[in-house]
PDB file of C-alpha atoms and ligand atoms in Angstrom:
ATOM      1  CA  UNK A  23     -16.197  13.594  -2.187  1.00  0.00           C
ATOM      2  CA  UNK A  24     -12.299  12.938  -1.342  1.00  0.00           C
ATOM      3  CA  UNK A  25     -11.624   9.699   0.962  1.00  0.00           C
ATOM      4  CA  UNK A  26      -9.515  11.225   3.661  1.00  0.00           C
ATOM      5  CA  UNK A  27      -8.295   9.798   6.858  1.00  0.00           C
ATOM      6  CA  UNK A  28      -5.799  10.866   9.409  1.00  0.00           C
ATOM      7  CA  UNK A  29      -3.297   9.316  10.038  1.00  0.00           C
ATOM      8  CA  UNK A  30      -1.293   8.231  13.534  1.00  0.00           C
ATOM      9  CA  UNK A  31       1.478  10.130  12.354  1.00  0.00           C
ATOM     10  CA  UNK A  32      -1.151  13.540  12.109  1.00  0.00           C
ATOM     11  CA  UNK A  33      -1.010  14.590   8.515  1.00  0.00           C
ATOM     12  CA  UNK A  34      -3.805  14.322   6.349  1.00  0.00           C
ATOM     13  CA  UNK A  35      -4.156  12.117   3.741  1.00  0.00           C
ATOM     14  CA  UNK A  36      -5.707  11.095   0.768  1.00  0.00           C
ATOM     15  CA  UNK A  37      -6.172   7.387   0.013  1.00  0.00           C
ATOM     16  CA  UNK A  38      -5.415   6.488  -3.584  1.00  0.00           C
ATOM     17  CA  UNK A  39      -7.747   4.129  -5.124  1.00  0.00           C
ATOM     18  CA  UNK A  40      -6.970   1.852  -7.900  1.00  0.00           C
ATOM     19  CA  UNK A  41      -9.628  -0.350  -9.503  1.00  0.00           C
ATOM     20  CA  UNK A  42      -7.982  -2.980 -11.994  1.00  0.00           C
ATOM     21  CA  UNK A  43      -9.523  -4.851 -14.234  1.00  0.00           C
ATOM     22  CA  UNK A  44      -8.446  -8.629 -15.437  1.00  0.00           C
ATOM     23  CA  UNK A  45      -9.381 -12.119 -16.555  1.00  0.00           C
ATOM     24  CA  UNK A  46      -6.983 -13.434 -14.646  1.00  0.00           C
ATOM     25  CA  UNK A  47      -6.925 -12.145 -10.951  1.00  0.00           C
ATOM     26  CA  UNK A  48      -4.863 -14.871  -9.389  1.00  0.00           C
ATOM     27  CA  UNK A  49      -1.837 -12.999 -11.559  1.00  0.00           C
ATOM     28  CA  UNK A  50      -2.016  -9.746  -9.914  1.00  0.00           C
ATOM     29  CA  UNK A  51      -2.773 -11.311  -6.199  1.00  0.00           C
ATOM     30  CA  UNK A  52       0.741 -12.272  -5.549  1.00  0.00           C
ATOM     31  CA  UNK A  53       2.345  -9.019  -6.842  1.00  0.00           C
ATOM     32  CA  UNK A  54       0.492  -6.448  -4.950  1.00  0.00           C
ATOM     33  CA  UNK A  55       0.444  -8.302  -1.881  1.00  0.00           C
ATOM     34  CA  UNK A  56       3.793  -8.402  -0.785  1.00  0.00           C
ATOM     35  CA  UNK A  57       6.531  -5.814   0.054  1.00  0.00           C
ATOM     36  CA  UNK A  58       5.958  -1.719  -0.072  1.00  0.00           C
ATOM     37  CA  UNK A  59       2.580  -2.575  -2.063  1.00  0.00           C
ATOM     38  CA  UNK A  60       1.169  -4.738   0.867  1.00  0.00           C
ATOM     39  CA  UNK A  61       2.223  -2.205   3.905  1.00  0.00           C
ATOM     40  CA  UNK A  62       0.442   0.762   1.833  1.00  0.00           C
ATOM     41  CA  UNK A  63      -2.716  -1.440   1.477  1.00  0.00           C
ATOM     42  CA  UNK A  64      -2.573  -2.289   5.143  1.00  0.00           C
ATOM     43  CA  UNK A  65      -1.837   0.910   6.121  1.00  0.00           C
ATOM     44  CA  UNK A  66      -5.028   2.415   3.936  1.00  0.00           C
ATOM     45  CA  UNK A  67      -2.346   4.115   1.740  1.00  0.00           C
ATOM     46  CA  UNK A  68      -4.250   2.920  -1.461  1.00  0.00           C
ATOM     47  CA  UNK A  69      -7.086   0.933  -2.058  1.00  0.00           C
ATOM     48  CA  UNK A  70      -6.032  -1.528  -4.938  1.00  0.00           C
ATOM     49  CA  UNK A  71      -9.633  -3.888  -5.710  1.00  0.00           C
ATOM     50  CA  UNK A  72      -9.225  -6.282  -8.589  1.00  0.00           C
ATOM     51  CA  UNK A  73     -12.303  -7.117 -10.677  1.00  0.00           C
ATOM     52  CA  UNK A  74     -12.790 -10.603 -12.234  1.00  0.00           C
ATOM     53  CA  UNK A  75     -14.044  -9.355 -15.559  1.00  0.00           C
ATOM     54  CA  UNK A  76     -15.906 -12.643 -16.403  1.00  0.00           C
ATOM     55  CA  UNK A  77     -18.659 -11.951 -13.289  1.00  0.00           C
ATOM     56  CA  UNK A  78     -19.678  -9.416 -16.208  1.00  0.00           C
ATOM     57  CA  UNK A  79     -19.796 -12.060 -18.693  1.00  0.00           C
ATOM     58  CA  UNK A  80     -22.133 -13.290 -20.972  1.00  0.00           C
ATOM     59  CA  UNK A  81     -24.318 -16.190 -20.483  1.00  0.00           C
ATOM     60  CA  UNK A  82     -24.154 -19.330 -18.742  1.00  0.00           C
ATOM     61  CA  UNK A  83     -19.922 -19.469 -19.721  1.00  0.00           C
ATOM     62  CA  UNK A  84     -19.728 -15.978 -18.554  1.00  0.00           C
ATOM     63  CA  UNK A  85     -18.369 -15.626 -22.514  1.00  0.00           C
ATOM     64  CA  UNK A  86     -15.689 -12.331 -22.619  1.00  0.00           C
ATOM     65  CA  UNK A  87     -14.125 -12.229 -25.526  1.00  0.00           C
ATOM     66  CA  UNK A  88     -14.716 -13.336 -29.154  1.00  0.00           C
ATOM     67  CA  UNK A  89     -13.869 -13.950 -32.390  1.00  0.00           C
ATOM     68  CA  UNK A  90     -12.269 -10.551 -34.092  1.00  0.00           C
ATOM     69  CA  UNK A  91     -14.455  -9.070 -37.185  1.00  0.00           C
ATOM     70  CA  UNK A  92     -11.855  -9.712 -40.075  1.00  0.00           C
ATOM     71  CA  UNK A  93     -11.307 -13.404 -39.572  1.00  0.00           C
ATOM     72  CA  UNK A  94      -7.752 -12.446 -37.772  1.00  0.00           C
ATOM     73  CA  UNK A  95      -6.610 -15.793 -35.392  1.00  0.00           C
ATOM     74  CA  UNK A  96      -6.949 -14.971 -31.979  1.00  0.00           C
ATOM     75  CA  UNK A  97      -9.589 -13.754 -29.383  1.00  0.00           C
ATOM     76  CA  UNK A  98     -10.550 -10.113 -29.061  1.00  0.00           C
ATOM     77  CA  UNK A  99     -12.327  -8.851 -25.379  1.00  0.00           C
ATOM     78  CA  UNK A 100     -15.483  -7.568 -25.830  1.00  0.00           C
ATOM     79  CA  UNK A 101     -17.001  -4.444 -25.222  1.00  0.00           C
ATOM     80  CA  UNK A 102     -20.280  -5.320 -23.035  1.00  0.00           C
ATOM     81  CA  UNK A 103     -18.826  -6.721 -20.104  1.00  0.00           C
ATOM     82  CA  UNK A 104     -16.066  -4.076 -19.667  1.00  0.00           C
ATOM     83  CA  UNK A 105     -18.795  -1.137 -19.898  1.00  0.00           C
ATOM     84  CA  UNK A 106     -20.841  -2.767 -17.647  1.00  0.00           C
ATOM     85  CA  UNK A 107     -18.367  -2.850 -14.949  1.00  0.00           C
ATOM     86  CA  UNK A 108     -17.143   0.886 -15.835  1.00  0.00           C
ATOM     87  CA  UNK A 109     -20.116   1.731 -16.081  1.00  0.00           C
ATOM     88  CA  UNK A 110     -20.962   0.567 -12.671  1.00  0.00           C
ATOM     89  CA  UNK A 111     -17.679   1.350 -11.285  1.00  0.00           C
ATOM     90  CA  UNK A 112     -17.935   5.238 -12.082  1.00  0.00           C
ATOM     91  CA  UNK A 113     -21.601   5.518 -10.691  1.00  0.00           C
ATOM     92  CA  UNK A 114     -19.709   4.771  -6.920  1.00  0.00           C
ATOM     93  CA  UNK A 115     -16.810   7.475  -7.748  1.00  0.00           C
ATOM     94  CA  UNK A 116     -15.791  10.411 -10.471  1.00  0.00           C
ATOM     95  CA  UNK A 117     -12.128   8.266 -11.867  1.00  0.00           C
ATOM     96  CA  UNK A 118      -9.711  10.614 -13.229  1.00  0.00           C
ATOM     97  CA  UNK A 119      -8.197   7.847 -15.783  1.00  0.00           C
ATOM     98  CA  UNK A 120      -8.950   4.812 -17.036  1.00  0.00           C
ATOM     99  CA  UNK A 121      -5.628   3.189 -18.397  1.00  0.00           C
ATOM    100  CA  UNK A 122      -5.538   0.677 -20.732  1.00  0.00           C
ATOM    101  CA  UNK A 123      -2.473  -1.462 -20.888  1.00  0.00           C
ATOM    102  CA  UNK A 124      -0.909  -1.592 -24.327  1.00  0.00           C
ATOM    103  CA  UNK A 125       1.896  -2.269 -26.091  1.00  0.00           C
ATOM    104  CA  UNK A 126       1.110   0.878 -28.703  1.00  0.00           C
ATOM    105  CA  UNK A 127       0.596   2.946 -25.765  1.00  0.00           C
ATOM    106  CA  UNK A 128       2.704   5.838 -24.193  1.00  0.00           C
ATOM    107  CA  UNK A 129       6.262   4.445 -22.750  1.00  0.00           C
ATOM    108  CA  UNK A 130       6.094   4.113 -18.984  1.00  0.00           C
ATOM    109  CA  UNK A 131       8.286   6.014 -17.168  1.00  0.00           C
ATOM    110  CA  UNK A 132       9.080   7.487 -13.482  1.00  0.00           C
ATOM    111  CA  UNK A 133       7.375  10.602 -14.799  1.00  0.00           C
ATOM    112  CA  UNK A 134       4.401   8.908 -15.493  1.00  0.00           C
ATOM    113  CA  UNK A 135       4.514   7.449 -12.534  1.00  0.00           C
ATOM    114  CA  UNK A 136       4.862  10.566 -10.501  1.00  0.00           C
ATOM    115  CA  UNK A 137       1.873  12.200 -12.360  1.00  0.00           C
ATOM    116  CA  UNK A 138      -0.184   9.024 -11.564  1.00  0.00           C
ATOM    117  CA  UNK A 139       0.544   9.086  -8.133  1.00  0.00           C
ATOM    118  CA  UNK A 140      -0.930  12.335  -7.597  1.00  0.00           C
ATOM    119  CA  UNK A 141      -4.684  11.167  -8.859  1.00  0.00           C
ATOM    120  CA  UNK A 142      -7.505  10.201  -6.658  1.00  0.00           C
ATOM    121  CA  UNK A 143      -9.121   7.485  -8.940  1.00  0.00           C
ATOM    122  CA  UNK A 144      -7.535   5.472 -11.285  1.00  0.00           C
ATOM    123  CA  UNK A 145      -8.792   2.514 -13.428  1.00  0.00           C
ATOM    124  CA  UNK A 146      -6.283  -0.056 -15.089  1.00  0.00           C
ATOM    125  CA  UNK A 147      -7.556  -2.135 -17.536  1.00  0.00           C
ATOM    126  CA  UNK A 148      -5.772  -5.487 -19.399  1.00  0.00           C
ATOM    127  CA  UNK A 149      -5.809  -6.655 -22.054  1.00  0.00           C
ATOM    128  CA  UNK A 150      -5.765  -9.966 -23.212  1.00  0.00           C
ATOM    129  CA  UNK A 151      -5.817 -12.906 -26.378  1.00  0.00           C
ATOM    130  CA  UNK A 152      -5.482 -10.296 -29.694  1.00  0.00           C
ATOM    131  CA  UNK A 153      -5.961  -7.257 -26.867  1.00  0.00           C
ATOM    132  CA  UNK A 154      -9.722  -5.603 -26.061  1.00  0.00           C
ATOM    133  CA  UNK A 155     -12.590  -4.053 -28.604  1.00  0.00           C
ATOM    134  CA  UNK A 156     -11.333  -0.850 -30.304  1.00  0.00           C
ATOM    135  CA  UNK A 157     -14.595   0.582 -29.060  1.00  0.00           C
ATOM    136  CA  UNK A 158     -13.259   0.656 -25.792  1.00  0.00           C
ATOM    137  CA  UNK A 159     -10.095   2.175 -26.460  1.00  0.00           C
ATOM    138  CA  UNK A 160     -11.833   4.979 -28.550  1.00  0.00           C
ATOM    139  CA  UNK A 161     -14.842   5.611 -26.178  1.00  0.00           C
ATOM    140  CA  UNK A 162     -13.986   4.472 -22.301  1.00  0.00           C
ATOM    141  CA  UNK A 163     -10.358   4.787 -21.669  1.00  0.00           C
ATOM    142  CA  UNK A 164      -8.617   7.895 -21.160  1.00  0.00           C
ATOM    143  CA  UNK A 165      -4.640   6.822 -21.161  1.00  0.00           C
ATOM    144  CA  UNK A 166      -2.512   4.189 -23.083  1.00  0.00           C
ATOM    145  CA  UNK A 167       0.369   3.196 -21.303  1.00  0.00           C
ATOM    146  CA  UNK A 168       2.853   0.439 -22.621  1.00  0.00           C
ATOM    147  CA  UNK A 169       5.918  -0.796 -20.196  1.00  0.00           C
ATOM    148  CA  UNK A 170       8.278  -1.440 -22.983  1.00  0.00           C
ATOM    149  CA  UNK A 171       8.544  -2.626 -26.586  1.00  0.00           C
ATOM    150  CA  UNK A 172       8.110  -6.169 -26.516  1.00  0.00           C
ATOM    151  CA  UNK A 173       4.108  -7.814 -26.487  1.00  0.00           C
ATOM    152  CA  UNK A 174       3.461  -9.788 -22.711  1.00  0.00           C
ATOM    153  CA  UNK A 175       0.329 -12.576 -22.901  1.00  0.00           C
ATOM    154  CA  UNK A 176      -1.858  -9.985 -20.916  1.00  0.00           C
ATOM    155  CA  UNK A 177      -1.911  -6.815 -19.087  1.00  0.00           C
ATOM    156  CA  UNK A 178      -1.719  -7.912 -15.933  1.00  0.00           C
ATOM    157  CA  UNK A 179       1.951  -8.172 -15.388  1.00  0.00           C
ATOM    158  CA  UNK A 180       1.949  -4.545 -16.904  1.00  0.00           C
ATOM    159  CA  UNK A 181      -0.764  -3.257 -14.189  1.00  0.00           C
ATOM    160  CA  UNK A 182       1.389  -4.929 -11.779  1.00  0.00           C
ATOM    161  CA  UNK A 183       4.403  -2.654 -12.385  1.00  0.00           C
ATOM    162  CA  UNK A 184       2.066   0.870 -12.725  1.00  0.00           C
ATOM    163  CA  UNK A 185       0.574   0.223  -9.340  1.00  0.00           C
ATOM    164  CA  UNK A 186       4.105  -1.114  -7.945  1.00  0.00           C
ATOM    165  CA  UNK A 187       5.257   2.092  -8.911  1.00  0.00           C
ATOM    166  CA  UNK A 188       3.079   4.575  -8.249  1.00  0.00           C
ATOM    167  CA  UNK A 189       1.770   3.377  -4.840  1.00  0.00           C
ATOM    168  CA  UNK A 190       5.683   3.270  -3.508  1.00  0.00           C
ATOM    169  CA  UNK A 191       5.064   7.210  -4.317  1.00  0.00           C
ATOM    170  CA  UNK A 192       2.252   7.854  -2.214  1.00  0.00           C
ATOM    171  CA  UNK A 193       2.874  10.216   0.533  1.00  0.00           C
ATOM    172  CA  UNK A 194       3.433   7.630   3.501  1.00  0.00           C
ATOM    173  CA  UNK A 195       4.306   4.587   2.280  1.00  0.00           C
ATOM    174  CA  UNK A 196       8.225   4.597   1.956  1.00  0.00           C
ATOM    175  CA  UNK A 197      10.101   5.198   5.194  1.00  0.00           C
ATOM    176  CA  UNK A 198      13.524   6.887   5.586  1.00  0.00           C
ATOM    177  CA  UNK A 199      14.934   3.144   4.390  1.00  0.00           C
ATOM    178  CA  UNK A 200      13.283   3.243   1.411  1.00  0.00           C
ATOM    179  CA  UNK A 201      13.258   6.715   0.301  1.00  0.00           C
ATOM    180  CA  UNK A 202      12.002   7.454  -3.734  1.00  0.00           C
ATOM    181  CA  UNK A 203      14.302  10.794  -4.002  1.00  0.00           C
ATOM    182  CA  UNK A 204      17.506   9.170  -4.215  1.00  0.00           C
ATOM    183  CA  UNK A 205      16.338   6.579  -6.854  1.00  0.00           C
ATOM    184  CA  UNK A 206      16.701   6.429 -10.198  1.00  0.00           C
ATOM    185  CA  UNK A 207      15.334   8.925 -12.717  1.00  0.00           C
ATOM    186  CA  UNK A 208      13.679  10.591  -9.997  1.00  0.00           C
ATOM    187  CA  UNK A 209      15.552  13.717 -10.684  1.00  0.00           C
ATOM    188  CA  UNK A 210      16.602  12.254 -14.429  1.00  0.00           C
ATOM    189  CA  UNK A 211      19.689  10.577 -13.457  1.00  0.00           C
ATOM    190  CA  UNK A 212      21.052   6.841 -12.618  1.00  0.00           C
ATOM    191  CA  UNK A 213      21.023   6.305  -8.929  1.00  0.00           C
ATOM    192  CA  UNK A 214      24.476   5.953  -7.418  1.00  0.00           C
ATOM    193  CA  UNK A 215      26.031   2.471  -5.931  1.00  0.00           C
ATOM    194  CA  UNK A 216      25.215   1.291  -2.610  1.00  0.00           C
ATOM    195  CA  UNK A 217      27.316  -1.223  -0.166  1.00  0.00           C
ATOM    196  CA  UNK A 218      26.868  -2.607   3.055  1.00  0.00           C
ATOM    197  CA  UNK A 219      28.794  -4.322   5.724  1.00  0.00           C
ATOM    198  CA  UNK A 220      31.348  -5.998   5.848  1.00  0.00           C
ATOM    199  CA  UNK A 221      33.446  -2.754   4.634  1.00  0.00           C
ATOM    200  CA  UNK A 222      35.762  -5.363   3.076  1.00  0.00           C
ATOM    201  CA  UNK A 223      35.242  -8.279   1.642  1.00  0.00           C
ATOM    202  CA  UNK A 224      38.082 -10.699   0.373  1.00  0.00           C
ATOM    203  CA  UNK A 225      40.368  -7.295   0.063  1.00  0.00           C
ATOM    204  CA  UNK A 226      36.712  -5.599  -2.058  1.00  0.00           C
ATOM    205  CA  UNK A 227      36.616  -2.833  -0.038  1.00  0.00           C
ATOM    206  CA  UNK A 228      33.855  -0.420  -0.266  1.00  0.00           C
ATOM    207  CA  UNK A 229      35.117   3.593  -1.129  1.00  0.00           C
ATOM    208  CA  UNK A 230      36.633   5.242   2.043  1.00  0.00           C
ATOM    209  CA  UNK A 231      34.712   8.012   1.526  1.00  0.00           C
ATOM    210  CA  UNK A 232      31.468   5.918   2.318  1.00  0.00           C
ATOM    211  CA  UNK A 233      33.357   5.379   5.801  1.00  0.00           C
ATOM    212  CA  UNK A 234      34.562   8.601   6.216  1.00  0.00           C
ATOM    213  CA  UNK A 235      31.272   9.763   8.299  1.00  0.00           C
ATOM    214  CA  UNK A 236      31.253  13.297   6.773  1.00  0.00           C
ATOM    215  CA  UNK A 237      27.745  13.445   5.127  1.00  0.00           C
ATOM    216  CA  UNK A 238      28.953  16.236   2.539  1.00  0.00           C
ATOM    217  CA  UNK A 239      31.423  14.570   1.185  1.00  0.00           C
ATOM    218  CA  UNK A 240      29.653  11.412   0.847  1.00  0.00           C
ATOM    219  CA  UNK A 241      27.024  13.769  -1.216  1.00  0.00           C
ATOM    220  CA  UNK A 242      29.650  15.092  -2.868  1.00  0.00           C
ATOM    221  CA  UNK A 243      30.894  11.718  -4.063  1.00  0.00           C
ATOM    222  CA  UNK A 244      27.012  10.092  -4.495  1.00  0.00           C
ATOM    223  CA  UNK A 245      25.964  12.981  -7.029  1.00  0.00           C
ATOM    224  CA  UNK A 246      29.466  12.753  -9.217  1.00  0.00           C
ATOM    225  CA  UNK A 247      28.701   8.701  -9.536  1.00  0.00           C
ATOM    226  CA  UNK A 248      25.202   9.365 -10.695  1.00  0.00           C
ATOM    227  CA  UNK A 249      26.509  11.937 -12.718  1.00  0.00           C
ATOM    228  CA  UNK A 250      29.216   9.307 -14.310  1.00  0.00           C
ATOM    229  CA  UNK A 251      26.937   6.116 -14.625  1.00  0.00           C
ATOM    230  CA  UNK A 252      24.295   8.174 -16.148  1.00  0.00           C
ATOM    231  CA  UNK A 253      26.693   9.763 -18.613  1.00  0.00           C
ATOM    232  CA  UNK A 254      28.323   6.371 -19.632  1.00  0.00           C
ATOM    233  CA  UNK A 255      25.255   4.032 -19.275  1.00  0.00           C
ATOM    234  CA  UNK A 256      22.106   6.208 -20.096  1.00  0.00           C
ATOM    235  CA  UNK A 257      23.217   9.332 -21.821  1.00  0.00           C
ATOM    236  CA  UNK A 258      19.769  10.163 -22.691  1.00  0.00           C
ATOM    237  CA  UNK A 259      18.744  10.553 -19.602  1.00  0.00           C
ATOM    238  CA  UNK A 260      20.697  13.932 -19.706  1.00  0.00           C
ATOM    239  CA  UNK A 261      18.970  15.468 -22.814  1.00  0.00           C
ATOM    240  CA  UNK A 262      15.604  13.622 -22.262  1.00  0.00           C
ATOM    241  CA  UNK A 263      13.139  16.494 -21.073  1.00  0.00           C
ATOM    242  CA  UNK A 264      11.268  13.534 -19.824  1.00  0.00           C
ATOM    243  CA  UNK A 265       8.657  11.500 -21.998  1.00  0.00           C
ATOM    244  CA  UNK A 266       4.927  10.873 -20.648  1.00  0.00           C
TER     245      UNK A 266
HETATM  246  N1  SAH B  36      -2.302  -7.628 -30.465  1.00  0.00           N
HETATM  247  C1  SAH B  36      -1.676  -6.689 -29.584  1.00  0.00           C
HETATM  248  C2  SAH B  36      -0.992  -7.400 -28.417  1.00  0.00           C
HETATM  249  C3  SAH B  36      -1.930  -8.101 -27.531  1.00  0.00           C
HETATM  250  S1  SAH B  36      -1.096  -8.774 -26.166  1.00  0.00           S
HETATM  251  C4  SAH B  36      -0.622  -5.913 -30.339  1.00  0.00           C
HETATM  252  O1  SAH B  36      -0.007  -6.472 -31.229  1.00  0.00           O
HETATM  253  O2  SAH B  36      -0.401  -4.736 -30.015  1.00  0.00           O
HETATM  254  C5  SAH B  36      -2.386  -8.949 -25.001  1.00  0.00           C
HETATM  255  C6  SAH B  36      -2.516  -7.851 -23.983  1.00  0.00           C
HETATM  256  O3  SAH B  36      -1.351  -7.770 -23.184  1.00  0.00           O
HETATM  257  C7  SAH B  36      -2.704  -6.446 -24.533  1.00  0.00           C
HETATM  258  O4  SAH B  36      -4.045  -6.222 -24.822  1.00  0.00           O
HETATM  259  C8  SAH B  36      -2.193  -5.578 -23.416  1.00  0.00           C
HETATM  260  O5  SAH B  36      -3.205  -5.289 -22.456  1.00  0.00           O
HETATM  261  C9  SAH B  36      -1.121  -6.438 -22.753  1.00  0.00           C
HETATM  262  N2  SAH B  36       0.239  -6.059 -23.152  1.00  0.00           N
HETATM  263  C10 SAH B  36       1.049  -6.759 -23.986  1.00  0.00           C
HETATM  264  N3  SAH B  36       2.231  -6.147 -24.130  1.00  0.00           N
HETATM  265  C11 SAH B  36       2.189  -5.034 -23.369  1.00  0.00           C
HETATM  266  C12 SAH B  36       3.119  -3.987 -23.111  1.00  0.00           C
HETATM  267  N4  SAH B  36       4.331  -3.957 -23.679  1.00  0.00           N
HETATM  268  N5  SAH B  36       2.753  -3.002 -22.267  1.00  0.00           N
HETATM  269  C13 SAH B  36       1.527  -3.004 -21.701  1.00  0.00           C
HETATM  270  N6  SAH B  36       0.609  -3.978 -21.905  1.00  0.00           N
HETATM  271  C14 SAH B  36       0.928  -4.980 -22.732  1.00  0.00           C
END
């Protein structure tokens, strides 16, 4: 069953949940309570609930992760307390991916992001120490995304920046001032440069054309920049068919 709502503004809505799943929560509170992030979860955008893996623990130490098989330095999570929360978190609602965080994973990108956005349920889990039980990987998660080629302490940072940049895409949340069309990569190219008063600063003036008040010029002159800061600073961008 879809959560729906309607909204003030009278279209209908569907509010994206995103479970997330950490050993440290206190890393992801201050990131996805602030900004765009926090007026989507006030709003009932999205849903974001952060689990504290360790109430799934074992024992008396609430014991999560382990020694890895191999004799390898460095702590691996295990498998029983993340299936037990899955496990209990899927009996409440069908998730259409569960993401694991990972540096071997597929390269996040706006594309990515824009498919995200568009699911109901979504589960994010991180990694941390040596990373999580192979087990898992092979048998409960459903998508591997990395944020970039270099290896962070934990996934949280990572889950930070996939829910940062979906949620902004959720129908609703970004106002007129904070439109996601005219961003970067959003239709493969660089976004062009933006200024703001004073028009001249010290004798740095900002382009006439910007002051000109004829919106089709100022187009005009937006889509040739992103045109010529994509071509000299990501000329991928203009062959990539998009990765993700
Ligand atoms: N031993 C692993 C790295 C573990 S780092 C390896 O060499 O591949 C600990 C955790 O941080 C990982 O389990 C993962 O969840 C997270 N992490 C580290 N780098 C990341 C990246 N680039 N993208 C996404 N998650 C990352």
């Amino acid at each position: 069953m879809k959560n729906s709502n309607i909204l003030n503004n009278d279209y209908f809505c569907i509010i994206m949940r995103i479970d997330i799943i950490t050993v440290l929560p206190a890393l992801l509170e201050s990131p996805l309570s602030h900004s765009i992030v926090k007026r989507a979860r006030e709003r009932s955008l999205a849903e974001i609930v952060i689990h504290d893996l360790r109430r799934y623990g074992k024992g008396k130490y609430r014991q999560v992760d382990d020694y890895s098989f191999g004799g390898d330095a460095g702590m691996v999570l295990m498998i029983e307390p993340v299936y037990r929360l899955i496990e209990e978190l899927k009996k409440e609602r069908p998730y259409n991916e569960i993401i694991y965080t990972s540096p071997d994973g597929i390269p996040f990108s706006q594309k990515e992001a824009n498919r995200i956005s568009c699911l109901e349920n979504i589960m994010i889990l991180c990694g941390h120490y040596k990373g999580v039980d192979q087990r898992i990987r092979e048998h409960l998660v459903t998508r591997e995304i990395s944020i970039g080629d270099y290896v962070l302490s934990g996934g949280e940072l990572a889950a930070a920046i996939i829910t940062d940049a979906v949620v902004r895409l959720l129908p609703g949340v970004l106002t007129d001032e904070t439109s996601a069309l005219t961003d970067s990569f959003q239709d493969g190219m660089l976004a062009p440069p933006v200024y703001t008063r004073p028009a001249d600063f010290r004798g740095w003036k900002v382009p006439g054309v910007l002051l000109s008040g004829d919106p089709a010029k100022i187009r005009e002159w937006q889509e040739e920049k992103s045109l010529s800061r994509t071509k000299q600073l990501r000329p991928d961008l203009l062959h990539n068919t998009g990765n993700g």
